Amino acid sequence: MSDAISESRVDAAIDSVQPLVAIRSLSKYYTRGDQIIPVLLDIDLDVFPGDFVALMGPSGSGKSTLLNLIAGIDKPSSGELRIGGVDIVLLADVDLAAWRAANVGFIFQFYNLMPVLTAYQNIELPLMLTSLSRTERRERVEMALALVGLTDRQDHYPNELSGGQEQRVAIARALITDPLLIVADEPTGDLDRVTAAEILGLLDRLNRELGKTIIMVTHDPKAAEAAHRMIHLEKGVLVH
Amino acid sequence: MYVALLVLKNALRHKLRTILTVVGIVVAITAFGLLRTIVDAWYAGANASSSARLVTRNAVSLVFSMPLTYAQKIRQVPGVASVALANWFGGVYISERNFFPQFAISAPSYLEMYPEYMLSPEERKAFLTDRTGAIAGRKLAELYGWKIGDQIPLRGTIFPGTWTFTLRGIYDGADKGTDQSTFFFHWDYLNETIKKQFPRRGDQTGVFVVQLKDPQQAAEVSEAIDATFKNSLAETLTETEKAFQLGFVAMTEAILLAIQAVSFVVIVIIMAVMANTMAMTARERYGEYATLKALGFGNGFVALMIFGESLAIALVGGAAGIALTFPLARGFADAMGSLFPIFFVSEDTLLMQFAAAILIGVVAACIPAWKAARVRIVDGLRAVA
Ligand SMILES: Nc1ncnc2c1ncn2[C@@H]1O[C@H](COP(=O)(O)OP(=O)(O)OP(=O)(O)O)[C@@H](O)[C@H]1O
Ligand SMILES: [Mg+2]
């Protein structure tokens, strides 16, 4: 995919193209006893196909909560949340799980790899929910391994890999099902500058070369620079 | 296939914990099997008994005997095929420790009634033609290293003096349930010897064994026999051989119940231990379960992983426990000598051990699996940080 096309995708956000993520008056509260703790207040947000969005804000502002809602692993208290035209708020848990498997790639701050599986098996894991044959899975995993530059480490277990390598495995796992959307919660939060820059470079390639839409939560302004667009959250409210 | 891989690898993650749990299950399943086998052995005599045979004894107590003349009268009761005599001897072989049952029997008729005691024609003939001859079960003979022709002295307790018998035959059991630890000799020999010393004790016997023409008639024939001796000097009590044997077991019923209770308690305890292990294991992995769920795996998959791991551990322990029960039961039987003439691990016991292992695995996984399935993904993910 050429740069020209992905640039034009971003520009197209202005009118013709439908947003991939459409959020309307989304709120999230927690209740503790009779006390109501608002976490997200009346959020409106559109993310367009091919976007690379950095979600920033102080600790406790609700970044992870918003990202989790978009990724379909948490439920809002009210509001609408359409992704690829599907209002995921209305999906039953079972359907939501299937929807996530098909449409969302996850990247976590602490990688969240299965310690008992090798790099190869970790990357293959999401494909177990598809009907792909063993050979098809192998082709895909080998491509993903090559993309993140870990072909020679495929038989290593997570505890035999560095943090940066683990995160690369996680990235390969996130894109193995070719999802619409990749969500990353502080993907460089546990890495040093140099390694962080490598990971950000990789995300940038996913966005530019594969056209993946990425929403990334980060504290780090340097990391945010990799994105095309920055969104700020302050105490549960979006400040543009 | 992936579940199996995850289950296996997860089970081996904390090797020491898994090994200790497996050891616990092995001990519990083995103990369970052994205790049940002991209970079985206690009931074995009754289970091996034939429903085609009745036992007639003195209504007052087994300790009292009945006159020999009863045999003729019993034979005349409709439905009776044949009658044999048997008398408990209660002798001591070398030392009190060496307990085994000894009976004086009316040899040809008694042996015909008990085809499960298998004797070669030669040995049978040798026994029948030797007044002081005796036969012993294979296990008993092996226990004391007796060979055909050996002189076996028994010191009488009920009947005074030292009685020496010549071993003329060694019988085998028709099946595993047949008692092979009994010693038989001729009632005639006992009777004649006793008559010389204590004429009043002669021509008496402890029990009559009655062969029925039709096992269905056990109740009627029993009543008819007892009616025959109603209001006589020695009234009789006739019951099926099984009921007669169970009468012995009943005396120790409380002990048996206690043993059975302990065997179940052992299983319950290991269940609690195993449940604790699985709860601990699952709690450590909430982050992983949450990650799997985020990736789209269902609650069922997570539950399956936990059940799989729990069952795998329980079944490995169960299998080892079952395997270990056999040598242990043999060792126990040997140590007990002929106290339990029939001592083997039954199929029912094996099935119960297997069922117990599965139950342990399933029960232990229930709560952790339910909790892991219920945990919210976002809460589980927070556990990683
Ligand atoms: N289960 C919960 N119950 C009550 N309050 C919660 C719960 N989960 C999160 N919160 C609150 O929601 C707010 C937002 O949390 P969130 O994790 O989204 O913040 P964040 O912006 O990602 O912060 P950080 O940068 O530290 O990761 C916090 O004030 C937090 O205390
Ligand atoms: Mg956060």
XYZ file of C-alpha atoms and ligand atoms in Angstrom:
657
model
C 0.000 0.000 0.000
C 1.457 3.326 -1.034
C 1.896 6.341 1.150
C -0.313 8.338 -1.170
C -3.265 6.088 -0.456
C -2.888 6.110 3.302
C -2.448 9.892 3.256
C -5.586 10.205 1.242
C -7.415 7.976 3.763
C -6.581 10.377 6.529
C -7.682 13.339 4.447
C -10.858 11.557 3.464
C -11.815 11.628 7.122
C -13.191 15.064 6.516
C -16.141 14.034 4.411
C -16.860 11.046 2.200
C -15.362 8.114 4.126
C -17.369 6.494 6.922
C -15.564 6.527 10.261
C -14.262 3.134 11.393
C -14.891 4.064 15.005
C -17.863 6.314 15.728
C -18.394 7.240 19.372
C -21.416 9.272 20.474
C -22.075 10.607 23.988
C -20.208 7.730 25.514
C -20.027 7.706 29.303
C -18.657 5.340 31.855
C -19.273 5.415 35.585
C -18.247 3.212 38.391
C -20.392 2.989 41.469
C -18.915 2.292 44.834
C -21.661 1.976 47.388
C -23.917 4.996 46.832
C -21.035 6.967 45.386
C -20.826 7.434 41.613
C -17.342 7.767 40.124
C -17.456 9.209 36.614
C -14.584 8.034 34.446
C -15.629 9.079 30.941
C -18.077 11.914 30.316
C -20.047 12.288 27.145
C -17.286 11.390 24.694
C -17.757 12.038 20.965
C -15.031 10.749 18.685
C -14.535 9.505 15.143
C -11.555 7.469 14.021
C -11.216 6.868 10.301
C -9.813 3.865 8.487
C -6.038 4.081 8.268
C -5.763 6.510 11.145
C -3.007 6.285 13.735
C -4.325 7.991 16.845
C -2.400 8.723 20.019
C -4.587 8.978 23.100
C -2.877 11.110 25.727
C -3.642 12.540 29.110
C -2.642 12.416 32.752
C -2.823 9.272 34.801
C -6.354 8.401 35.799
C -7.907 10.522 33.050
C -9.659 7.476 31.555
C -7.402 6.616 28.619
C -7.314 2.885 29.237
C -11.017 2.854 29.973
C -11.805 4.512 26.637
C -9.468 2.171 24.782
C -11.000 -0.875 26.459
C -14.471 0.272 25.479
C -13.401 0.713 21.859
C -11.764 -2.713 21.913
C -14.938 -4.315 23.204
C -13.532 -5.666 26.460
C -15.502 -3.266 28.670
C -19.072 -1.974 28.554
C -20.053 1.712 28.663
C -22.656 3.047 31.078
C -24.376 4.906 28.254
C -23.831 6.089 24.714
C -23.197 4.616 21.326
C -20.101 2.867 20.057
C -20.092 1.830 16.404
C -17.116 0.105 14.912
C -17.146 -0.778 11.248
C -20.866 -0.056 11.343
C -21.589 -2.450 14.234
C -22.929 -1.050 17.489
C -20.838 -3.235 19.759
C -22.665 -2.036 22.868
C -25.617 -4.119 21.740
C -23.665 -7.327 21.218
C -24.070 -10.195 23.667
C -20.859 -11.336 25.368
C -20.432 -14.376 23.135
C -20.920 -12.345 19.950
C -18.650 -9.646 21.272
C -15.887 -12.202 21.838
C -16.234 -13.446 18.269
C -16.286 -9.846 17.068
C -13.061 -9.081 18.942
C -11.378 -12.186 17.571
C -12.135 -11.065 14.028
C -11.703 -7.304 14.295
C -9.355 -6.231 17.076
C -5.643 -6.733 17.599
C -4.383 -6.122 21.130
C -1.009 -4.773 22.215
C -0.457 -4.435 25.960
C 2.092 -2.591 28.061
C 3.310 -5.838 29.606
C 2.983 -7.852 26.372
C 0.646 -10.452 27.928
C 2.140 -13.417 26.126
C 1.315 -16.929 27.267
C 4.444 -17.973 29.170
C 3.978 -21.649 28.311
C 3.859 -21.042 24.572
C 6.745 -20.299 22.235
C 6.886 -17.103 20.184
C 5.535 -19.049 17.248
C 2.663 -20.544 19.264
C 1.812 -17.190 20.841
C 1.475 -15.620 17.420
C -0.568 -18.561 16.184
C -2.931 -18.459 19.176
C -5.616 -16.101 17.728
C -5.751 -18.225 14.577
C -7.030 -21.116 16.662
C -10.371 -19.337 16.626
C -10.453 -19.348 12.827
C -11.059 -22.205 10.423
C -7.619 -21.882 8.817
C -5.726 -25.096 8.158
C -2.423 -25.839 9.818
C -0.531 -24.958 6.634
C -2.378 -21.704 6.200
C -1.662 -20.835 9.796
C 2.003 -21.639 9.351
C 2.245 -19.376 6.289
C 0.676 -16.509 8.178
C 2.745 -16.953 11.304
C 5.957 -17.132 9.281
C 5.035 -13.927 7.481
C 4.264 -12.178 10.743
C 7.494 -13.454 12.287
C 9.431 -12.100 9.326
C 7.633 -8.779 9.561
C 8.626 -8.254 13.186
C 12.096 -9.687 12.512
C 11.907 -12.656 14.887
C 12.096 -15.607 12.520
C 15.194 -16.891 14.294
C 13.489 -16.625 17.685
C 10.287 -18.477 16.879
C 10.967 -21.359 19.248
C 11.878 -19.167 22.174
C 9.628 -18.841 25.176
C 8.675 -15.367 26.432
C 11.081 -15.615 29.366
C 13.886 -16.205 26.862
C 13.133 -12.953 25.030
C 13.915 -9.308 25.816
C 11.069 -6.868 26.498
C 11.352 -5.414 23.015
C 11.294 -8.862 21.455
C 8.288 -9.840 23.539
C 6.467 -6.741 22.367
C 7.317 -7.607 18.768
C 5.809 -11.051 19.292
C 2.741 -9.326 20.728
C 2.547 -7.069 17.674
C 2.766 -10.086 15.390
C -0.024 -11.694 17.410
C -2.107 -8.511 17.097
C -1.974 -8.495 13.323
C -2.101 -12.199 12.605
C -5.883 -12.191 12.112
C -5.663 -9.097 9.888
C -8.003 -7.067 12.150
C -9.725 -3.783 11.301
C -8.322 -2.114 14.349
C -5.245 -2.396 16.528
C -5.401 -1.062 20.057
C -2.241 -0.516 22.061
C -2.193 0.536 25.703
C 1.193 2.119 26.420
C 3.034 -0.315 24.156
C 6.364 1.349 24.949
C 5.642 2.013 28.611
C 7.951 -0.712 29.818
C 10.768 -0.247 27.283
C 13.873 1.907 27.043
C 14.092 4.754 24.517
C 15.878 2.828 21.792
C 13.654 -0.220 21.999
C 10.591 2.016 22.245
C 11.640 3.744 19.030
C 11.922 0.328 17.335
C 8.436 -0.642 18.431
C 7.014 2.697 17.312
C 8.750 2.246 13.953
C 7.057 -1.124 13.659
C 3.643 0.328 14.473
C 4.261 3.066 11.928
C 4.962 0.383 9.302
C 1.778 -1.470 10.193
C -0.085 1.750 9.686
C 1.614 2.878 6.503
C 2.368 -0.378 4.736
C -0.546 -2.499 5.883
C -3.036 0.320 6.322
C -3.909 -0.736 9.853
C -5.945 1.641 11.941
C -4.197 2.052 15.281
C -5.323 3.641 18.494
C -2.500 3.932 20.994
C -2.600 5.152 24.572
C 0.646 6.767 25.642
C 2.152 9.075 28.218
C 5.168 9.717 26.113
C 5.062 12.775 23.776
C 7.876 11.179 21.742
C 5.714 8.113 21.177
C 2.753 10.286 20.275
C 4.800 11.836 17.492
C 4.605 8.543 15.624
C 0.856 9.020 15.338
C -0.975 11.171 12.841
C -3.379 12.562 15.324
C -3.390 13.259 19.053
C -6.377 13.190 21.338
C -6.217 14.472 24.885
C -8.303 13.267 27.761
C -8.583 15.294 30.975
C -10.651 13.854 33.825
C -12.781 11.844 31.450
C -13.419 14.666 28.989
C -11.924 14.989 25.501
C -9.972 18.204 24.920
C -9.106 18.637 21.279
C -5.337 -29.861 20.464
C -4.243 -26.415 21.620
C -6.185 -26.866 24.828
C -4.344 -30.138 25.424
C -1.018 -28.415 24.839
C -1.893 -25.538 27.158
C -3.241 -27.928 29.789
C -0.145 -30.074 29.715
C 2.302 -27.182 29.797
C 0.353 -25.392 32.502
C 0.245 -28.535 34.615
C 4.045 -28.758 34.478
C 4.600 -25.094 35.282
C 4.983 -25.496 39.015
C 6.577 -28.912 39.026
C 6.933 -29.226 42.778
C 3.344 -28.162 43.412
C 2.040 -30.571 40.797
C 4.177 -33.432 42.079
C 3.071 -32.880 45.666
C -0.559 -32.777 44.601
C -0.163 -35.950 42.558
C 1.508 -37.667 45.513
C -1.401 -36.643 47.724
C -3.881 -38.092 45.263
C -1.877 -41.306 44.923
C -1.905 -41.770 48.684
C -5.622 -41.013 48.926
C -6.666 -43.266 46.056
C -4.455 -46.096 47.293
C -5.761 -45.788 50.837
C -9.303 -45.669 49.519
C -8.747 -48.817 47.462
C -7.074 -50.680 50.290
C -9.764 -49.800 52.827
C -12.506 -50.841 50.431
C -10.669 -54.098 49.751
C -10.527 -54.786 53.483
C -14.276 -54.240 53.737
C -14.792 -56.491 50.709
C -12.637 -59.183 52.269
C -14.818 -59.078 55.333
C -17.922 -59.693 53.275
C -16.175 -62.099 50.918
C -17.295 -65.248 52.702
C -20.913 -64.209 52.403
C -20.569 -63.198 48.775
C -18.916 -66.465 47.806
C -21.599 -68.517 49.496
C -24.116 -70.353 47.448
C -27.800 -69.606 47.582
C -28.475 -73.281 46.955
C -27.174 -74.176 50.426
C -28.723 -73.739 53.832
C -27.009 -73.865 57.186
C -28.851 -75.328 60.149
C -27.501 -74.561 63.602
C -28.638 -74.651 67.178
C -31.201 -71.881 67.691
C -29.665 -70.833 70.993
C -26.142 -70.222 69.772
C -23.487 -71.534 67.481
C -21.603 -72.660 70.532
C -24.184 -75.377 71.144
C -24.302 -78.430 68.945
C -27.096 -80.665 67.676
C -27.478 -84.454 67.722
C -26.350 -86.357 64.692
C -29.774 -87.951 64.405
C -31.120 -84.662 63.043
C -29.378 -85.379 59.749
C -31.775 -88.147 58.930
C -34.810 -85.992 59.749
C -33.554 -83.071 57.714
C -32.980 -85.353 54.751
C -36.690 -86.209 54.837
C -37.829 -82.600 54.592
C -39.236 -81.957 51.099
C -36.921 -79.900 48.918
C -33.713 -81.143 50.599
C -31.266 -82.794 48.209
C -28.576 -83.799 50.682
C -27.185 -83.015 54.124
C -23.580 -82.739 55.297
C -21.998 -82.172 58.699
C -19.492 -79.536 59.631
C -17.952 -78.781 62.969
C -15.694 -75.905 63.896
C -12.456 -77.231 65.365
C -10.583 -74.122 66.459
C -7.162 -75.720 66.833
C -3.864 -73.900 67.111
C -1.115 -74.585 64.608
C 2.230 -74.109 66.416
C 1.294 -70.658 67.754
C -1.880 -68.659 68.368
C -0.727 -66.237 65.693
C -1.368 -68.762 62.937
C -5.097 -68.488 62.699
C -7.021 -70.301 59.988
C -10.444 -71.938 59.952
C -10.563 -75.713 60.489
C -13.638 -77.839 59.997
C -14.424 -81.440 60.645
C -16.672 -82.507 57.778
C -18.602 -85.536 56.611
C -16.192 -85.771 53.747
C -17.906 -87.241 50.693
C -21.242 -85.437 51.087
C -19.664 -82.129 52.083
C -17.226 -82.096 49.166
C -20.038 -82.899 46.764
C -21.914 -79.862 48.000
C -18.915 -77.600 47.494
C -17.782 -78.144 43.922
C -15.909 -74.823 44.187
C -13.259 -76.616 46.254
C -11.431 -78.324 43.436
C -9.417 -81.404 44.273
C -7.762 -83.823 41.871
C -9.386 -87.288 41.809
C -6.221 -88.890 43.228
C -5.961 -86.495 46.144
C -9.661 -86.769 46.758
C -9.404 -90.537 46.941
C -6.337 -90.363 49.180
C -8.202 -88.053 51.560
C -11.371 -90.144 51.637
C -9.485 -93.333 52.398
C -7.293 -91.933 55.186
C -9.144 -91.573 58.476
C -6.640 -89.022 59.801
C -6.204 -87.363 56.436
C -6.858 -83.700 55.799
C -7.034 -81.253 52.917
C -6.048 -77.591 52.852
C -6.613 -74.657 50.521
C -3.824 -73.719 48.133
C -3.149 -70.384 49.841
C -2.980 -71.961 53.268
C -0.614 -74.684 52.061
C 1.615 -72.111 50.419
C 1.588 -69.897 53.497
C 3.003 -72.671 55.701
C 4.913 -74.512 52.989
C 2.891 -77.699 53.371
C 3.310 -80.538 50.920
C 1.191 -83.617 50.362
C 2.090 -86.215 52.982
C 3.133 -83.638 55.630
C 2.096 -84.251 59.212
C 0.176 -81.292 60.554
C -0.296 -81.054 64.322
C -3.154 -78.958 65.675
C -3.497 -78.270 69.373
C -7.157 -78.490 70.231
C -8.872 -75.739 72.179
C -12.452 -76.955 72.079
C -11.385 -80.578 71.761
C -8.406 -81.323 74.034
C -5.144 -82.848 72.945
C -2.859 -82.525 70.025
C -4.348 -83.833 66.814
C -2.038 -84.814 64.028
C -3.328 -84.974 60.485
C -1.709 -86.119 57.267
C -2.137 -83.699 54.397
C -3.705 -85.722 51.578
C -4.845 -82.982 49.250
C -4.536 -79.312 48.381
C -7.631 -77.792 46.852
C -7.881 -74.876 44.448
C -10.725 -72.381 44.283
C -13.065 -72.411 41.316
C -12.637 -68.636 41.131
C -10.975 -65.722 42.898
C -13.845 -65.428 45.348
C -13.427 -68.985 46.651
C -11.861 -69.338 50.052
C -8.523 -71.166 49.772
C -7.435 -70.886 53.362
C -9.500 -73.521 55.110
C -8.395 -76.817 56.562
C -10.770 -79.801 56.406
C -10.557 -83.218 58.027
C -12.929 -86.090 58.776
C -15.801 -85.562 61.152
C -15.791 -89.327 61.849
C -12.252 -89.120 63.173
C -13.164 -86.229 65.466
C -16.325 -87.979 66.638
C -14.735 -91.309 67.383
C -11.829 -89.786 69.248
C -14.064 -87.544 71.326
C -16.520 -90.319 72.084
C -13.726 -92.292 73.731
C -12.818 -89.432 76.046
C -16.198 -87.808 76.632
C -18.998 -90.130 75.591
C -21.590 -87.404 76.155
C -19.994 -85.149 73.602
C -20.159 -87.751 70.866
C -22.503 -87.867 67.904
C -22.944 -84.118 67.888
C -22.262 -81.524 65.267
C -22.115 -77.737 65.099
C -23.943 -77.263 61.829
C -25.714 -79.174 59.123
C -25.193 -77.957 55.613
C -28.259 -78.583 53.502
C -28.228 -78.738 49.712
C -31.504 -77.529 48.193
C -33.125 -79.118 45.188
C -34.275 -75.666 44.098
C -32.669 -72.463 45.438
C -36.034 -70.695 45.061
C -37.371 -72.768 47.932
C -34.809 -71.591 50.496
C -37.410 -69.877 52.688
C -39.938 -72.730 52.730
C -37.351 -75.425 53.336
C -35.713 -73.435 56.146
C -39.051 -73.064 57.869
C -39.856 -76.712 57.366
C -36.539 -77.814 58.900
C -36.905 -75.560 61.910
C -40.541 -76.704 62.330
C -39.326 -80.292 62.472
C -37.285 -79.597 65.604
C -39.707 -77.207 67.247
C -40.099 -77.999 70.969
C -37.268 -80.516 70.873
C -34.260 -80.353 73.172
C -32.173 -78.506 70.577
C -34.284 -76.224 68.444
C -32.685 -75.209 65.169
C -32.195 -72.073 63.192
C -31.868 -72.557 59.462
C -30.847 -69.811 57.088
C -29.140 -69.504 53.753
C -25.401 -69.846 53.808
C -25.171 -66.179 52.857
C -27.331 -65.056 55.780
C -25.291 -67.314 58.047
C -22.034 -65.710 56.889
C -23.489 -62.217 57.150
C -24.394 -63.057 60.719
C -20.667 -63.224 61.463
C -20.012 -59.992 59.620
C -22.796 -58.216 61.485
C -20.858 -58.564 64.719
C -18.196 -56.302 63.276
C -20.532 -54.059 61.318
C -19.604 -50.959 63.320
C -15.928 -51.400 62.495
C -16.748 -51.902 58.835
C -18.851 -48.762 58.794
C -15.990 -46.852 60.374
C -13.549 -48.157 57.764
C -15.939 -47.218 54.996
C -16.423 -43.760 56.475
C -12.667 -43.264 56.700
C -12.239 -44.324 53.077
C -14.650 -41.590 52.002
C -13.195 -39.011 54.358
C -9.791 -39.590 52.760
C -11.281 -38.713 49.375
C -13.019 -35.626 50.728
C -9.783 -34.395 52.300
C -7.763 -34.770 49.118
C -10.602 -33.070 47.267
C -10.212 -30.043 49.518
C -6.430 -30.053 49.103
C -6.745 -30.328 45.337
C -9.405 -27.586 45.205
C -7.061 -25.315 47.111
C -4.212 -26.054 44.690
C -6.392 -25.358 41.685
C -7.743 -22.138 43.221
C -4.203 -20.957 43.853
C -3.114 -21.908 40.345
C -6.083 -20.207 38.696
C -5.674 -17.050 40.731
C -2.084 -16.671 39.524
C -3.287 -16.907 35.939
C -6.185 -14.457 35.933
C -4.110 -12.135 33.714
C -3.596 -14.914 31.198
C -7.247 -15.893 31.230
C -8.197 -12.248 30.700
C -5.761 -12.000 27.792
C -7.215 -15.131 26.205
C -10.704 -13.740 26.631
C -9.668 -10.386 25.128
C -8.297 -12.276 22.120
C -11.761 -13.769 21.672
C -11.528 -17.091 23.504
C -14.706 -17.841 25.391
C -15.332 -18.472 29.058
C -15.791 -22.103 28.107
C -12.233 -22.298 26.792
C -10.836 -20.878 30.005
C -12.981 -23.248 32.069
C -11.843 -26.136 29.887
C -8.206 -25.275 30.551
C -8.798 -25.364 34.294
C -10.895 -28.534 34.205
C -8.369 -30.139 31.880
C -5.458 -29.370 34.158
C -7.296 -30.489 37.261
C -8.471 -33.708 35.636
C -5.041 -34.442 34.189
C -3.436 -34.168 37.623
C -6.208 -36.162 39.295
C -6.114 -38.924 36.687
C -2.338 -39.288 36.789
C -2.560 -39.531 40.573
C -5.547 -41.854 40.298
C -3.858 -44.185 37.833
C -0.726 -44.395 39.970
C -2.889 -44.918 43.051
C -4.817 -47.730 41.402
C -1.610 -49.364 40.209
C -0.129 -49.113 43.682
C -3.187 -50.676 45.315
C -2.356 -54.135 43.949
C 1.099 -54.656 45.486
C -0.045 -52.934 48.651
C -3.110 -55.157 48.968
C -0.915 -58.206 48.416
C 1.538 -57.039 51.042
C -1.309 -56.380 53.447
C -2.852 -59.790 52.796
C 0.501 -61.481 53.390
C 1.037 -59.579 56.607
C -2.428 -60.610 57.815
C -1.740 -64.289 57.109
C -4.997 -66.172 56.667
C -7.120 -63.738 58.659
C -8.656 -62.656 55.359
C -8.900 -65.862 53.321
C -10.218 -63.944 50.316
C -8.354 -60.718 49.713
C -8.220 -59.192 46.285
C -8.894 -55.793 44.724
C -12.292 -56.103 43.102
C -13.400 -54.548 39.843
C -15.914 -52.464 41.767
C -13.128 -51.050 43.885
C -11.134 -50.156 40.770
C -14.149 -48.450 39.268
C -14.767 -46.551 42.481
C -11.134 -45.465 42.630
C -11.360 -44.269 39.041
C -14.626 -42.475 39.758
C -13.093 -40.898 42.861
C -10.140 -39.598 40.828
C -12.473 -38.038 38.287
C -14.620 -36.592 41.043
C -11.551 -35.063 42.702
C -10.505 -33.461 39.414
C -13.945 -32.125 38.587
C -14.817 -30.845 42.042
C -11.446 -29.125 42.444
C -11.888 -27.284 39.143
C -15.467 -26.136 39.652
C -14.970 -23.026 41.732
C -11.733 -21.815 40.076
C -13.255 -22.331 36.623
C -16.410 -20.511 37.603
C -14.415 -17.626 39.075
C -12.055 -17.401 36.113
C -14.988 -17.394 33.717
C -16.699 -14.673 35.710
C -13.745 -12.344 36.134
C -14.122 -9.197 34.000
C -11.515 -8.899 31.287
C -10.424 -5.418 32.377
C -10.019 -6.568 35.976
C -8.083 -9.622 34.886
C -5.799 -7.565 32.685
C -5.052 -5.230 35.568
C -3.719 -8.282 37.407
C -0.839 -8.470 34.909
C 0.513 -5.035 35.749
N -13.083 -1.030 38.648
C -13.001 0.281 38.928
N -13.715 0.769 39.947
C -13.653 2.092 40.238
N -12.912 2.942 39.587
C -12.168 2.526 38.562
C -12.172 1.155 38.184
N -11.351 1.010 37.119
C -10.855 2.230 36.853
N -11.338 3.144 37.705
C -11.039 4.563 37.718
O -11.206 5.081 36.431
C -10.296 6.124 36.240
C -9.639 5.960 34.887
O -8.849 4.833 34.882
P -7.940 4.457 33.644
O -7.273 3.185 33.928
O -8.776 4.538 32.418
O -6.909 5.646 33.644
P -5.671 5.898 32.696
O -5.904 7.200 32.049
O -5.455 4.751 31.796
O -4.506 6.027 33.712
P -2.985 5.522 33.602
O -2.303 6.526 32.705
O -2.476 5.587 34.973
O -3.019 4.177 32.998
C -9.321 6.091 37.376
O -9.600 7.176 38.239
C -9.596 4.808 38.046
O -9.418 4.910 39.431
Mg -3.980 3.225 31.599
